[in-house]
Amino acid sequence: MFRTIKAKFIVGFFLIFALSFLVLNQTVKEIIRTSNQKIVTSDLVGLKNNSNVYVRQAFLINHFTNNKIYFGQMAEEMVNDLNHATDSSVSAYTVDGVLLFSSDKSLFAGRTDDDLKQAIKGKTAYNVTYDRNKGAVLFSYPVIIDGTKVGILRFAKDFTLLYEQSGRIQDIIFYIAFAIFAAAFLFSYILSRHITIPLVKLTKASTEVKNGNLNVRIQSRRKDEIGRLAVNFNDMIDRISSQISTIERDRDRLRELNDQEKRFFDNVTHELKTPLTSILGYAEMIREKGEADRQFFDKGMNHIVEESRRLHSMVLKLLEVSHRNSGDEFEIVDTGTILRDVCDSMSFRAKRYKKSIVCETKENLFVYGQADRLRQLFINLLDNAIKYSSPQSKISAKAELDSELVRFIFDNPGETIPPDHLENLFQPFYSAGPKFKEEGSVGLGLSIAKSIVDDHGGSIRLVSQNRQTIVYVDIPYIREEG
């Protein structure tokens, strides 16, 4: 019926306070009624006792023997005396209920006579009638002298003042109680809003999160449990956002790795298929013709040998890419000496391209590594520099100590590589474009170089700008005595 906590709070508090107010009001009314009844009863008992004393004294003074006759004869005098003595209207009746005399007949006429009927039966009775704040009592009792009922006295007493006071007290209590309950209900309503409004905000925020909006936050300055709940909710959303971001990055990374793996196998397949197709073609033609065409036979055999060597070289490079911490043990190696040797050996290859290599190394540049693999690293980087540098250029190879790192710098002039290709150049078979790929190259040199650097705990990065390409390699330095 009520779907919101706010509505349940309001209706619940209203019912509780309304019922409590009604119960309190009825209780107060009953207490006042009972109190008034006790006061009236006590007053009427006193009235009866005083009037009895008066009647008995009148009978004793006059020594009447026929009490019923005397009661009738003295009715007028007795009614007037009691009227003045009790400040009440009085009527005297025979034992059968016949009116003898009344101080004010109008007060007794036209009103209920239940009390009189009870007095005729020998009982004391009274009847209270009240209208709003006015109250009057008709009180009747039989007069008994020496065990004989001689008549009936009936009193009409005004209790308006008593009921007026009771009415005012009841009104005061009513308004005070109403004010208290109204204030309590208002406080309860404010308290319920204080509780439900943050819950409504939390519900809306959680709905937004359910619908995929993770940018929603709950602003709360409260320090109570609801404030802590809001803080925990915001922290939870932050954690969820962080986890989703991590998952998305991992997803994108896996997708990228999957694409790289696909490109890798596509390139491997292509690079292996091309020479194998050429070798197979020449081999089948030589098998058919034999040495009949000597010139074709020599050309085919030379082609088969060259392609076989290229395949062999490609397989060795693929094995190098997959190599991880196998082979020789790590030891202290002087990288400066290795770099000088490599520069000397690669100078002959550079001269074939009409280029030169300038080598500058410091002494005692020791690292903890594998000499053969470091030699392969320098060969690959210098080989790339020779192949992709500008014609008749000068290639620089430096080795120096930078803090706790041995830094190798390979610098050559050439075409500027676009920035978006720099990071991917270390992926197997990746090419920045046709002009950055030499005929016969399979694109594994930089991938092998990165693998070697990673295994030695170092880093490699490539910078290309203003027609100048520089490769930086950093490997942790170790002292010779260490």
Coordinates of C-alpha atoms in Angstrom, one line a residue:
M1 CA 0.0 0.0 0.0
F2 CA 2.8 2.4 1.0
R3 CA 5.8 1.9 -1.2
T4 CA 8.1 4.5 0.3
I5 CA 9.7 4.6 3.7
K6 CA 8.7 8.3 4.1
A7 CA 5.0 7.5 3.7
K8 CA 5.3 4.6 6.1
F9 CA 6.9 6.8 8.7
I10 CA 4.3 9.6 8.3
V11 CA 1.3 7.3 8.4
G12 CA 2.8 5.2 11.3
F13 CA 3.6 8.2 13.4
F14 CA 0.2 9.8 12.7
L15 CA -1.6 6.6 13.8
I16 CA 0.5 6.2 16.9
F17 CA 0.1 9.8 18.0
A18 CA -3.6 10.0 17.0
L19 CA -4.5 6.8 19.0
S20 CA -2.3 7.9 21.9
F21 CA -4.0 11.3 22.0
L22 CA -7.5 9.7 21.9
V23 CA -6.7 7.3 24.6
L24 CA -5.2 10.1 26.8
N25 CA -8.2 12.3 26.2
Q26 CA -10.7 9.6 27.1
T27 CA -8.6 8.7 30.2
V28 CA -8.6 12.3 31.4
K29 CA -12.3 12.5 30.8
E30 CA -12.9 9.3 32.8
I31 CA -10.6 10.5 35.7
I32 CA -12.5 13.9 35.8
R33 CA -15.9 12.2 35.7
T34 CA -14.9 9.8 38.5
S35 CA -13.5 12.7 40.5
N36 CA -16.7 14.7 40.1
Q37 CA -18.8 11.7 41.0
K38 CA -16.8 11.3 44.3
I39 CA -17.1 15.0 45.0
V40 CA -20.9 15.0 44.3
T41 CA -21.4 11.8 46.4
S42 CA -19.4 13.2 49.3
D43 CA -21.4 16.5 49.2
L44 CA -24.7 14.6 49.0
V45 CA -23.8 12.4 51.9
G46 CA -23.0 15.5 54.0
L47 CA -26.3 17.0 52.9
K48 CA -28.2 13.9 53.9
N49 CA -26.6 13.8 57.3
N50 CA -27.2 17.5 58.1
S51 CA -30.8 17.3 57.0
N52 CA -31.4 14.2 59.0
V53 CA -30.0 15.9 62.1
Y54 CA -32.4 18.8 61.6
V55 CA -35.4 16.6 61.1
R56 CA -34.6 14.5 64.2
Q57 CA -34.1 17.5 66.3
A58 CA -37.5 18.9 65.2
F59 CA -39.3 15.7 66.1
L60 CA -37.6 15.4 69.5
I61 CA -38.4 19.0 70.5
N62 CA -42.1 18.7 69.7
H63 CA -42.6 15.1 71.0
F64 CA -44.9 14.2 68.1
T65 CA -46.3 10.7 68.2
N66 CA -47.7 10.5 64.7
N67 CA -44.6 11.2 62.8
K68 CA -46.2 11.1 59.3
I69 CA -48.8 13.7 60.4
Y70 CA -46.2 15.9 62.0
F71 CA -43.9 15.6 58.9
G72 CA -46.7 16.9 56.7
Q73 CA -47.5 19.7 59.1
M74 CA -43.9 20.9 59.4
A75 CA -43.1 20.3 55.7
E76 CA -43.2 24.0 54.7
E77 CA -41.2 25.2 57.7
M78 CA -38.7 22.4 57.3
V79 CA -38.3 23.0 53.5
N80 CA -37.6 26.7 54.1
D81 CA -35.1 26.1 56.9
L82 CA -33.3 23.4 54.9
N83 CA -33.3 25.7 51.8
H84 CA -31.5 28.4 53.7
A85 CA -29.2 26.0 55.6
T86 CA -28.1 23.9 52.6
D87 CA -28.3 26.5 49.9
S88 CA -30.3 24.0 47.9
S89 CA -33.9 23.9 46.6
V90 CA -35.8 21.4 48.7
S91 CA -39.1 19.5 48.3
A92 CA -40.9 17.4 50.9
Y93 CA -43.0 14.4 49.8
T94 CA -45.2 11.9 51.6
V95 CA -44.0 8.3 51.8
D96 CA -46.1 7.7 48.6
G97 CA -44.4 10.4 46.7
V98 CA -47.0 13.1 46.9
L99 CA -45.6 16.6 47.0
L100 CA -46.2 18.4 50.3
F101 CA -44.2 21.6 49.7
S102 CA -41.4 22.8 47.5
S103 CA -39.1 25.8 47.8
D104 CA -39.0 26.1 43.9
K105 CA -41.3 23.8 42.0
S106 CA -39.9 24.9 38.7
L107 CA -36.6 23.1 39.5
F108 CA -38.3 19.8 40.1
A109 CA -41.1 20.0 37.4
G110 CA -40.5 18.4 34.1
R111 CA -37.3 16.6 35.1
T112 CA -36.7 12.9 35.6
D113 CA -38.1 11.4 38.9
D114 CA -36.0 8.3 39.0
D115 CA -34.4 9.3 42.2
L116 CA -37.9 9.9 43.8
K117 CA -39.1 6.5 42.7
Q118 CA -36.0 4.9 44.4
A119 CA -36.8 6.9 47.6
I120 CA -40.4 5.7 47.6
K121 CA -38.9 2.2 47.6
G122 CA -36.8 3.1 50.7
K123 CA -33.5 3.8 48.9
T124 CA -31.3 6.8 48.7
A125 CA -30.7 7.9 45.1
Y126 CA -29.5 10.8 43.0
N127 CA -29.6 11.7 39.4
V128 CA -27.0 14.0 37.7
T129 CA -27.9 16.0 34.6
Y130 CA -25.4 18.3 32.9
D131 CA -25.3 20.2 29.7
R132 CA -21.9 21.4 28.5
N133 CA -20.5 23.1 31.6
K134 CA -23.7 23.2 33.6
G135 CA -24.5 20.5 36.1
A136 CA -27.4 19.8 38.5
V137 CA -28.3 17.0 40.9
L138 CA -31.7 15.7 42.1
F139 CA -31.2 13.9 45.4
S140 CA -33.9 12.0 47.2
Y141 CA -33.9 9.9 50.3
P142 CA -36.6 8.6 52.7
V143 CA -36.7 10.2 56.2
I144 CA -36.8 7.5 58.9
I145 CA -37.7 8.3 62.5
D146 CA -37.4 5.5 65.1
G147 CA -37.4 3.0 62.4
T148 CA -40.5 4.4 60.6
K149 CA -40.4 6.1 57.3
V150 CA -42.3 9.4 57.7
G151 CA -41.7 11.1 54.4
I152 CA -39.2 11.9 51.6
L153 CA -36.9 14.8 51.2
R154 CA -35.8 15.8 47.8
F155 CA -33.0 18.2 47.0
A156 CA -32.1 20.1 43.8
K157 CA -28.4 21.1 44.1
D158 CA -26.5 23.1 41.5
F159 CA -23.0 21.8 40.7
T160 CA -22.4 24.1 37.7
L161 CA -19.2 25.6 39.3
L162 CA -17.7 22.1 39.8
Y163 CA -18.4 21.1 36.2
E164 CA -17.2 24.4 34.8
Q165 CA -13.9 23.9 36.6
S166 CA -13.7 20.3 35.4
G167 CA -14.5 21.4 31.9
R168 CA -11.8 24.1 32.0
I169 CA -9.3 21.6 33.4
Q170 CA -10.2 19.1 30.7
D171 CA -9.8 21.8 28.0
I172 CA -6.4 22.8 29.3
I173 CA -5.2 19.2 29.4
F174 CA -6.7 18.7 25.9
Y175 CA -4.9 21.6 24.4
I176 CA -1.6 20.9 26.2
A177 CA -1.7 17.3 25.1
F178 CA -2.6 18.3 21.6
A179 CA 0.3 20.7 21.5
I180 CA 2.7 18.1 22.9
F181 CA 1.5 15.4 20.4
A182 CA 1.6 17.9 17.5
A183 CA 5.2 18.9 18.5
A184 CA 6.2 15.3 18.8
F185 CA 4.6 14.5 15.4
L186 CA 6.3 17.4 13.8
F187 CA 9.6 16.3 15.3
S188 CA 9.0 12.8 14.2
Y189 CA 8.2 14.0 10.7
I190 CA 11.4 16.1 10.5
L191 CA 13.4 13.1 11.9
S192 CA 11.8 10.8 9.3
R193 CA 12.8 13.3 6.5
H194 CA 16.3 13.5 8.0
I195 CA 16.5 9.7 7.5
T196 CA 14.5 9.2 4.3
I197 CA 15.9 12.0 2.1
P198 CA 19.4 10.5 2.2
L199 CA 18.0 7.1 1.5
V200 CA 16.0 8.5 -1.4
K201 CA 19.3 10.0 -2.8
L202 CA 21.1 6.7 -2.2
T203 CA 18.3 4.9 -4.0
K204 CA 18.5 7.2 -7.0
A205 CA 22.3 7.0 -7.1
S206 CA 22.3 3.2 -6.9
T207 CA 19.7 3.2 -9.8
E208 CA 22.1 5.4 -11.8
V209 CA 24.9 3.0 -11.0
K210 CA 22.7 0.0 -12.1
N211 CA 22.1 1.8 -15.4
G212 CA 25.8 2.2 -16.0
N213 CA 26.5 5.7 -14.7
L214 CA 29.6 5.5 -12.5
N215 CA 30.1 9.2 -12.3
V216 CA 27.3 9.7 -9.7
R217 CA 28.4 10.6 -6.2
I218 CA 26.4 11.4 -3.0
Q219 CA 27.2 14.7 -1.3
S220 CA 26.8 14.5 2.4
R221 CA 28.2 16.5 5.3
R222 CA 26.6 14.3 8.0
K223 CA 28.8 12.5 10.5
D224 CA 26.3 9.8 11.6
E225 CA 25.6 6.4 10.2
I226 CA 23.9 7.7 7.1
G227 CA 26.9 10.0 6.4
R228 CA 29.3 7.0 6.7
L229 CA 27.0 5.1 4.4
A230 CA 27.3 7.8 1.8
V231 CA 31.1 7.9 2.2
N232 CA 31.2 4.1 1.9
F233 CA 28.9 4.3 -1.2
N234 CA 31.2 6.8 -2.9
D235 CA 34.3 4.7 -2.0
M236 CA 32.5 1.6 -3.4
I237 CA 31.8 3.4 -6.7
D238 CA 35.4 4.6 -6.9
R239 CA 36.6 1.0 -6.3
I240 CA 34.2 -0.3 -9.0
S241 CA 35.3 2.4 -11.4
S242 CA 38.9 1.5 -10.8
Q243 CA 38.2 -2.2 -11.2
I244 CA 36.3 -1.5 -14.4
S245 CA 39.1 0.7 -15.7
T246 CA 41.6 -2.0 -15.0
I247 CA 39.4 -4.6 -16.7
E248 CA 39.0 -2.4 -19.7
R249 CA 42.8 -1.8 -19.9
D250 CA 43.4 -5.5 -19.5
R251 CA 40.8 -6.1 -22.2
D252 CA 42.3 -3.6 -24.6
R253 CA 45.8 -5.0 -23.8
L254 CA 44.6 -8.6 -24.4
R255 CA 43.0 -7.4 -27.6
E256 CA 46.2 -5.7 -28.7
L257 CA 48.2 -8.8 -27.8
N258 CA 45.8 -10.9 -29.7
D259 CA 46.1 -8.6 -32.7
Q260 CA 49.9 -8.6 -32.3
E261 CA 50.0 -12.4 -32.1
K262 CA 47.8 -12.6 -35.2
R263 CA 50.1 -10.2 -37.1
F264 CA 53.1 -12.1 -35.8
F265 CA 51.9 -15.4 -37.2
D266 CA 50.6 -13.8 -40.4
N267 CA 54.1 -12.2 -40.9
V268 CA 55.9 -15.4 -40.0
T269 CA 53.7 -17.4 -42.4
H270 CA 54.3 -14.8 -45.1
E271 CA 58.0 -14.6 -44.5
L272 CA 58.4 -18.3 -44.5
K273 CA 56.0 -19.0 -47.4
T274 CA 57.7 -16.6 -49.8
P275 CA 61.2 -18.1 -49.9
L276 CA 59.8 -21.7 -49.6
T277 CA 57.6 -21.1 -52.7
S278 CA 60.6 -19.7 -54.6
I279 CA 62.8 -22.6 -53.5
L280 CA 60.1 -25.1 -54.5
G281 CA 59.6 -23.5 -57.8
Y282 CA 63.2 -23.6 -58.8
A283 CA 63.7 -27.1 -57.4
E284 CA 60.9 -28.6 -59.5
M285 CA 62.1 -26.8 -62.7
I286 CA 65.7 -28.1 -62.1
R287 CA 64.4 -31.6 -61.5
E288 CA 62.6 -31.5 -64.8
K289 CA 65.4 -29.9 -66.9
G290 CA 68.4 -31.2 -65.0
E291 CA 71.6 -29.6 -66.3
A292 CA 70.4 -29.2 -69.8
D293 CA 70.3 -25.5 -69.4
R294 CA 73.5 -24.8 -67.5
Q295 CA 72.9 -21.1 -67.1
F296 CA 69.4 -21.7 -65.6
F297 CA 70.7 -24.5 -63.5
D298 CA 73.4 -22.3 -61.9
K299 CA 70.9 -19.4 -61.4
G300 CA 68.4 -21.7 -59.7
M301 CA 70.9 -23.4 -57.4
N302 CA 72.3 -20.0 -56.3
H303 CA 68.8 -18.8 -55.6
I304 CA 67.9 -21.9 -53.6
V305 CA 71.1 -21.4 -51.5
E306 CA 70.4 -17.7 -50.9
E307 CA 66.8 -18.3 -49.9
S308 CA 67.8 -21.2 -47.7
R309 CA 70.3 -19.1 -45.9
R310 CA 67.7 -16.4 -45.4
L311 CA 65.3 -18.9 -44.0
H312 CA 68.0 -20.2 -41.7
S313 CA 68.8 -16.7 -40.5
M314 CA 65.1 -16.0 -40.0
V315 CA 64.7 -19.2 -37.9
L316 CA 67.7 -18.2 -35.7
K317 CA 66.2 -14.8 -35.1
L318 CA 62.8 -16.3 -34.2
L319 CA 64.6 -18.5 -31.7
E320 CA 66.3 -15.4 -30.4
V321 CA 63.0 -13.6 -29.9
S322 CA 61.6 -16.6 -27.8
H323 CA 64.9 -16.9 -25.8
R324 CA 64.5 -16.0 -22.1
N325 CA 67.4 -16.4 -19.6
S326 CA 68.7 -19.6 -21.2
G327 CA 72.2 -20.4 -22.3
D328 CA 75.2 -18.8 -20.6
E329 CA 75.3 -17.9 -17.0
F330 CA 75.3 -14.2 -16.0
E331 CA 78.6 -12.7 -15.1
I332 CA 80.4 -9.4 -14.8
V333 CA 81.0 -8.1 -18.3
D334 CA 82.9 -5.0 -19.6
T335 CA 80.4 -3.6 -22.0
G336 CA 82.8 -0.9 -23.3
T337 CA 85.2 -3.5 -24.6
I338 CA 82.3 -5.4 -26.3
L339 CA 81.0 -2.3 -28.0
R340 CA 84.4 -1.3 -29.3
D341 CA 84.8 -4.8 -30.8
V342 CA 81.4 -4.7 -32.4
C343 CA 82.0 -1.2 -33.9
D344 CA 85.3 -2.4 -35.4
S345 CA 83.6 -5.5 -37.0
M346 CA 80.6 -3.5 -38.2
S347 CA 82.7 -0.8 -39.8
F348 CA 83.4 -3.1 -42.8
R349 CA 79.6 -3.5 -43.3
A350 CA 79.2 0.3 -43.0
K351 CA 81.8 0.9 -45.7
R352 CA 79.8 -1.2 -48.1
Y353 CA 77.0 1.3 -47.7
K354 CA 79.5 4.2 -47.9
K355 CA 78.9 5.1 -44.2
S356 CA 81.1 5.3 -41.1
I357 CA 80.9 4.4 -37.4
V358 CA 82.3 6.6 -34.7
C359 CA 82.7 4.8 -31.4
E360 CA 83.2 6.5 -28.0
T361 CA 83.3 4.5 -24.8
K362 CA 84.5 5.0 -21.2
E363 CA 86.6 2.5 -19.3
N364 CA 85.3 -0.1 -16.8
L365 CA 81.6 0.0 -17.8
F366 CA 80.7 -3.2 -16.0
V367 CA 77.3 -4.8 -16.0
Y368 CA 76.0 -8.2 -14.8
G369 CA 75.0 -10.0 -17.9
Q370 CA 75.7 -12.4 -20.9
A371 CA 78.5 -11.2 -23.2
D372 CA 77.2 -13.0 -26.3
R373 CA 73.7 -11.6 -26.0
L374 CA 75.0 -8.1 -25.3
R375 CA 77.2 -8.4 -28.4
Q376 CA 74.0 -9.4 -30.4
L377 CA 72.3 -6.4 -29.0
F378 CA 74.9 -4.0 -30.3
I379 CA 75.1 -5.7 -33.6
N380 CA 71.3 -5.4 -34.1
L381 CA 71.2 -1.8 -33.2
L382 CA 74.3 -0.9 -35.4
D383 CA 72.9 -3.0 -38.3
N384 CA 69.6 -1.0 -38.1
A385 CA 71.5 2.3 -38.0
I386 CA 73.5 1.3 -41.1
K387 CA 70.5 0.1 -43.1
Y388 CA 68.2 3.0 -42.3
S389 CA 70.5 6.0 -42.0
S390 CA 71.0 8.6 -44.7
P391 CA 73.5 8.0 -47.5
Q392 CA 77.2 8.7 -46.6
S393 CA 76.2 9.4 -43.0
K394 CA 78.2 9.2 -39.9
I395 CA 76.8 6.8 -37.2
S396 CA 77.7 7.5 -33.6
A397 CA 77.9 4.8 -30.9
K398 CA 78.6 5.9 -27.3
A399 CA 78.8 4.2 -23.9
E400 CA 79.0 6.2 -20.7
L401 CA 78.3 5.9 -17.0
D402 CA 75.1 7.8 -15.9
S403 CA 74.6 7.6 -12.1
E404 CA 74.0 3.9 -11.4
L405 CA 73.3 3.0 -15.1
V406 CA 75.5 2.3 -18.1
R407 CA 74.0 4.2 -20.9
F408 CA 74.5 3.3 -24.6
I409 CA 73.5 5.9 -27.3
F410 CA 73.2 4.9 -31.0
D411 CA 72.7 8.0 -33.1
N412 CA 72.2 8.2 -36.9
P413 CA 70.7 10.7 -39.4
G414 CA 67.8 9.5 -41.4
E415 CA 64.1 9.8 -42.1
T416 CA 62.0 10.9 -39.1
I417 CA 59.9 8.1 -37.8
P418 CA 56.3 9.2 -36.9
P419 CA 55.7 9.3 -33.1
D420 CA 52.8 6.9 -33.3
H421 CA 55.1 4.2 -34.6
L422 CA 57.9 4.5 -32.1
E423 CA 56.5 2.2 -29.4
N424 CA 55.4 -0.4 -31.8
L425 CA 58.8 -0.7 -33.5
F426 CA 59.8 -3.1 -30.7
Q427 CA 57.0 -5.6 -31.7
P428 CA 58.1 -8.5 -33.9
F429 CA 57.7 -8.0 -37.7
Y430 CA 56.4 -4.4 -37.2
S431 CA 57.2 -1.9 -39.9
A432 CA 56.7 1.9 -39.8
G433 CA 56.2 1.9 -43.6
P434 CA 57.8 0.8 -46.8
K435 CA 60.6 3.3 -46.7
F436 CA 61.6 2.0 -43.2
K437 CA 61.9 -1.6 -44.3
E438 CA 64.9 -2.9 -46.3
E439 CA 64.5 -5.7 -48.8
G440 CA 65.0 -9.1 -47.1
S441 CA 64.4 -7.7 -43.6
V442 CA 61.8 -9.5 -41.5
G443 CA 61.5 -6.8 -38.8
L444 CA 62.9 -8.8 -35.8
G445 CA 66.0 -6.8 -35.0
L446 CA 64.5 -4.3 -32.5
S447 CA 62.3 -7.0 -31.0
I448 CA 65.4 -9.1 -30.3
A449 CA 67.2 -6.0 -28.9
K450 CA 64.3 -5.3 -26.5
S451 CA 64.2 -8.9 -25.3
I452 CA 67.9 -8.8 -24.5
V453 CA 67.6 -5.5 -22.6
D454 CA 64.6 -6.7 -20.6
D455 CA 66.5 -9.9 -19.6
H456 CA 69.3 -7.7 -18.3
G457 CA 66.9 -5.6 -16.2
G458 CA 67.4 -2.5 -18.4
S459 CA 65.3 -0.2 -20.6
I460 CA 65.4 0.8 -24.2
R461 CA 63.7 3.8 -25.9
L462 CA 63.8 5.3 -29.3
V463 CA 63.6 9.1 -30.2
S464 CA 63.2 10.3 -33.8
Q465 CA 62.9 14.0 -34.6
N466 CA 64.5 16.6 -37.0
R467 CA 65.7 13.7 -39.3
Q468 CA 67.8 12.3 -36.5
T469 CA 67.0 8.9 -34.8
I470 CA 68.6 8.0 -31.4
V471 CA 68.3 4.8 -29.5
Y472 CA 69.0 4.9 -25.7
V473 CA 69.8 1.7 -23.8
D474 CA 70.2 1.8 -20.0
I475 CA 71.5 -1.3 -18.1
P476 CA 72.3 -1.3 -14.3
Y477 CA 75.9 -0.6 -13.5
I478 CA 78.0 -2.9 -11.3
R479 CA 81.4 -2.3 -9.8
E480 CA 84.1 -4.8 -10.8
E481 CA 84.9 -5.8 -7.2
G482 CA 81.1 -6.2 -6.5

